[in-house]
Amino acid sequence: MDRPLHSVRTRLDDFLAELATLQYRHGAGLARELPVSSLHASFPELSSPDTFVAANEALAKARAKDDPLAVRRLQLLRELLATQVEEALAARPAEAVAALESRATLAVDEQSLGFGEALGRVPHERVRSRRAVLERALGNFLWENRGPYGDRREAALHAVERLGAKDYAALREDVTGVPFAALAEAAARTLARTEDAYRDVLAYVLKKLDPLLRPLPGGDARRHDLQAALQAPWMDELFRREDAWPAVVRWLGEWGLVPNAGGRIRIDDEERPGKSPRPFVVTVRVPEDIRLVLQPRGGMDALGSLLHEMGHAQHRAHVSATLPMELRRLGDAAVTEAHAAVFERLLLSPDWLKRYLGMPTLAARDTTRLAAFQALTVLRRHCAKLSYELSLMTRGPSTERADEYADGQRHALFTEPHPGFFLYDVDPQLYVAHYLRAWALETRLTARLTERFNEDFWRNPQAATWLQGLYARGGMDDAEGLATEVSGTPLALPEAGERLVAILNR
């Protein structure tokens, strides 16, 4: 075995465990700093272009020998190495961003708020004028401090140079197999096919929030108005904070699962200053040490987020422990996002809502339509983000990109965004593409579950067992192959949008 790859395989599990621990401590409010640069310095072979070259050579040999298992392991390792070259270059800017956000104080109506606190308040602020002040303070702060965020995006372009790729999209397509041009075309078709239904329901939810609110172009609705409307404050009594966790526990129990997966999932639900307001999962060791971090909250969005992250945790906790390290640890991100989305999309089932939250029939029907609108909003937002981020990663983080970002979000959501978010509202490594593919795959998985186990598959332990069989395969699957396996047809992003529109039109 090539020496650089042997070192990587020997130490990769420890590297990922240490990285996950740092991310856990930072997101859980246990540490203000995120010292990733020292971690990369301790594992230099993971961010070395020479190691990436060695992986390329080993992959070519495995393909020549027609060894599918070796090919898959090397494909995943190669993607990780390309990512770590970029992440090592981005380590200092990432630390600067983490420090900036953890120490920032924003002046809001004679009150000082931390960055995370202000960000978390926007969707839940009932008074529109105060939401506007919060959004403006956040957007202006991000604009004035865009330097570290821009440096983080520049690191991706430096990685292209280090790895000898033509451009960033070509590099990520090479290591992931995701056809970005075709996906961008599918995203454009999805926006076109869902626009009428989205605008109709947008007008309705904005009016529910404030009778005077209207979407663009005729109205003056802003992004913060949409964020507040998606919380559906008029339905708060249906989604009480104290009901969410018991409902999820009861459902999992009837399905044959337990929240902590026999001790493999550690649940951190302690209230703590500086803790992320949204739940998240980190994988310290797979499958035996999965961390689910949450702060119990009320509201439909909070329940959806809880279900989503529980889906991530259950997936990772049921990966087979006998798989090779790469197949336990790595994989197509769209696959795990799809498994999480299967859980989150239970909000589209009125019978699930009636059974586990005790909703009346009419309220359950209204909730499913609102949940479909929420999902469609997120889908459209990411469809617009894909083309923007492809441009950003080609042209670089100049201020001209701010108008491009705002134009795309305005066209997709029919609300006015603050352009200051143009470098903040970006995930590394074009992760937006994985979300889009995940939602297309979730459509296929849910259709298969429904076909095989009926519409109430979420009550049938055999359905959970079937999913656990997929979970156990770890990184063996890619989204396209899994979609074809379970449905006989490839991924089709517009179908994910059309499914949501069909629910809105009921």
Coordinates of C-alpha atoms in Angstrom, one line a residue, residues 214-426:
R214 CA -47.8 41.3 0.3
P215 CA -45.0 39.5 -1.6
L216 CA -42.8 41.1 -4.2
P217 CA -43.1 42.6 -6.7
G218 CA -46.3 44.4 -5.7
G219 CA -45.7 44.2 -1.9
D220 CA -42.8 45.0 0.4
A221 CA -42.3 41.7 2.2
R222 CA -38.8 41.1 3.4
R223 CA -36.9 37.9 4.1
H224 CA -37.5 38.3 7.8
D225 CA -41.3 38.3 7.2
L226 CA -41.1 35.0 5.4
Q227 CA -38.9 33.5 8.2
A228 CA -41.5 34.6 10.8
A229 CA -44.4 33.3 8.7
L230 CA -42.7 29.9 8.4
Q231 CA -42.8 29.6 12.2
A232 CA -46.7 29.7 11.9
P233 CA -47.2 31.5 15.2
W234 CA -50.9 31.1 14.8
M235 CA -50.5 27.4 15.3
D236 CA -48.2 27.5 18.3
E237 CA -50.7 25.8 20.6
L238 CA -50.5 22.7 18.4
F239 CA -46.7 22.5 18.8
R240 CA -46.0 23.0 22.4
R241 CA -42.4 22.7 23.5
E242 CA -43.2 20.0 26.2
D243 CA -45.0 17.8 23.6
A244 CA -42.4 17.5 20.9
W245 CA -39.8 15.1 22.5
P246 CA -42.4 12.8 24.1
A247 CA -44.2 12.5 20.7
V248 CA -40.9 11.6 18.9
V249 CA -40.0 9.1 21.7
R250 CA -43.4 7.4 21.5
W251 CA -43.3 7.2 17.7
L252 CA -39.8 5.7 17.7
G253 CA -40.9 3.2 20.3
E254 CA -43.9 2.0 18.2
W255 CA -41.6 1.8 15.2
G256 CA -39.2 -0.4 17.1
L257 CA -36.4 2.2 17.6
V258 CA -35.2 4.0 20.7
P259 CA -33.9 7.6 20.8
N260 CA -30.5 6.7 22.1
A261 CA -30.1 3.6 19.9
G262 CA -29.0 1.4 22.7
G263 CA -26.5 4.0 24.1
R264 CA -24.9 4.8 20.7
I265 CA -26.6 8.2 20.5
R266 CA -25.7 10.6 23.3
I267 CA -28.4 13.3 23.7
D268 CA -27.4 16.7 25.0
D269 CA -30.6 18.5 25.8
E270 CA -29.2 20.7 28.6
E271 CA -29.9 24.4 28.3
R272 CA -26.6 26.3 28.1
P273 CA -25.5 29.8 27.1
G274 CA -23.9 29.9 23.6
K275 CA -25.5 26.6 22.6
S276 CA -26.9 26.4 19.0
P277 CA -30.6 27.2 18.9
R278 CA -31.1 24.6 16.2
P279 CA -30.4 20.9 16.9
F280 CA -27.4 19.2 15.2
V281 CA -25.6 15.9 15.1
V282 CA -21.9 15.2 15.2
T283 CA -20.3 11.8 14.6
V284 CA -17.5 11.3 17.0
R285 CA -17.2 7.5 16.4
V286 CA -19.4 5.5 14.0
P287 CA -21.5 3.8 15.0
E288 CA -20.8 3.9 18.7
D289 CA -20.6 7.6 19.6
I290 CA -23.1 9.9 17.9
R291 CA -24.0 13.2 19.6
L292 CA -27.5 14.7 19.2
V293 CA -27.4 18.3 20.5
L294 CA -30.7 20.1 21.0
Q295 CA -32.5 22.8 23.1
P296 CA -36.2 21.9 23.4
R297 CA -38.3 24.5 21.6
G298 CA -41.9 24.9 20.6
G299 CA -43.3 25.3 17.1
M300 CA -43.6 23.4 13.9
D301 CA -40.2 24.3 12.6
A302 CA -38.6 23.1 15.8
L303 CA -40.4 19.7 15.6
G304 CA -39.2 19.4 12.0
S305 CA -35.6 20.1 12.9
L306 CA -35.8 17.6 15.8
L307 CA -37.1 14.9 13.4
H308 CA -34.5 15.7 10.9
E309 CA -31.6 15.5 13.3
M310 CA -33.0 12.3 14.8
G311 CA -33.0 10.9 11.3
H312 CA -29.3 11.7 11.0
A313 CA -28.5 10.2 14.4
Q314 CA -30.4 7.0 13.8
H315 CA -28.8 6.6 10.4
R316 CA -25.3 6.9 11.7
A317 CA -25.9 4.9 14.8
H318 CA -27.0 1.9 12.7
V319 CA -24.1 1.8 10.3
S320 CA -22.5 -1.7 10.4
A321 CA -19.5 -1.7 12.7
T322 CA -17.9 -4.4 10.5
L323 CA -17.5 -2.2 7.5
P324 CA -14.1 -0.9 6.5
M325 CA -13.3 2.5 8.1
E326 CA -14.0 4.6 5.0
L327 CA -17.4 3.0 4.5
R328 CA -18.3 3.6 8.2
R329 CA -17.0 7.1 8.3
L330 CA -17.5 8.6 4.9
G331 CA -20.2 8.6 2.2
D332 CA -22.4 10.5 -0.2
A333 CA -23.8 13.4 2.0
A334 CA -27.0 13.3 0.0
V335 CA -27.7 9.8 1.3
T336 CA -27.6 10.8 5.0
E337 CA -29.5 14.0 4.3
A338 CA -32.2 12.0 2.5
H339 CA -32.5 9.6 5.5
A340 CA -32.9 12.7 7.7
A341 CA -35.5 14.1 5.4
V342 CA -37.6 10.9 5.5
F343 CA -38.0 11.6 9.2
E344 CA -38.7 15.3 8.8
R345 CA -41.3 14.7 6.1
L346 CA -43.5 13.0 8.6
L347 CA -45.0 16.4 9.1
L348 CA -46.6 15.9 5.7
S349 CA -48.7 13.0 7.1
P350 CA -51.9 14.1 8.8
D351 CA -52.3 10.7 10.4
W352 CA -48.9 11.0 12.1
L353 CA -49.8 14.4 13.4
K354 CA -53.1 13.1 14.7
R355 CA -51.6 10.0 16.4
Y356 CA -48.6 11.5 18.0
L357 CA -49.6 15.1 18.6
G358 CA -53.3 14.5 19.1
M359 CA -54.3 17.0 16.5
P360 CA -57.9 17.3 15.3
T361 CA -58.4 16.3 11.6
L362 CA -58.8 19.9 10.3
A363 CA -55.7 21.1 12.1
A364 CA -53.7 18.2 10.9
R365 CA -54.7 18.9 7.3
D366 CA -53.8 22.6 7.6
T367 CA -50.5 21.6 9.2
T368 CA -49.5 19.3 6.4
R369 CA -50.1 22.1 3.8
L370 CA -48.0 24.5 5.9
A371 CA -45.3 21.9 6.3
A372 CA -45.3 21.4 2.5
F373 CA -45.0 25.1 2.0
Q374 CA -42.1 25.3 4.4
A375 CA -40.3 22.4 2.6
L376 CA -41.0 24.1 -0.8
T377 CA -39.6 27.4 0.5
V378 CA -36.4 25.6 1.6
L379 CA -36.2 23.8 -1.7
R380 CA -36.7 26.9 -3.8
R381 CA -34.1 28.8 -1.7
H382 CA -31.5 26.1 -2.3
C383 CA -32.3 25.9 -6.0
A384 CA -31.4 29.6 -6.2
K385 CA -28.4 29.1 -4.0
L386 CA -26.9 26.5 -6.3
S387 CA -26.5 28.8 -9.3
Y388 CA -25.3 31.6 -7.1
E389 CA -22.7 29.4 -5.3
L390 CA -21.4 28.0 -8.6
S391 CA -20.9 31.6 -9.7
L392 CA -19.3 32.6 -6.4
M393 CA -16.8 29.7 -6.6
T394 CA -15.9 30.7 -10.1
R395 CA -15.7 34.5 -9.8
G396 CA -14.6 34.8 -6.2
P397 CA -16.2 36.7 -3.2
S398 CA -16.2 40.2 -4.6
T399 CA -18.9 42.6 -3.5
E400 CA -20.5 42.3 -6.9
R401 CA -21.7 38.8 -5.8
A402 CA -23.9 40.5 -3.2
D403 CA -26.3 41.8 -5.8
E404 CA -26.2 38.4 -7.5
Y405 CA -27.1 36.6 -4.3
A406 CA -30.0 39.1 -3.6
D407 CA -31.4 38.8 -7.1
G408 CA -31.4 35.0 -6.9
Q409 CA -33.1 34.9 -3.5
R410 CA -35.6 37.6 -4.5
H411 CA -36.6 35.6 -7.7
A412 CA -37.0 32.4 -5.7
L413 CA -38.8 33.6 -2.6
F414 CA -40.5 36.9 -3.7
T415 CA -39.2 38.6 -0.6
E416 CA -36.4 41.2 -0.2
P417 CA -33.2 39.8 1.3
H418 CA -30.4 41.7 2.9
P419 CA -27.4 41.5 0.6
G420 CA -25.0 41.5 3.6
F421 CA -25.7 37.7 3.9
F422 CA -24.1 36.9 0.6
L423 CA -21.0 35.3 2.0
Y424 CA -22.6 34.0 5.2
D425 CA -25.5 32.1 3.6
V426 CA -23.1 29.6 1.9

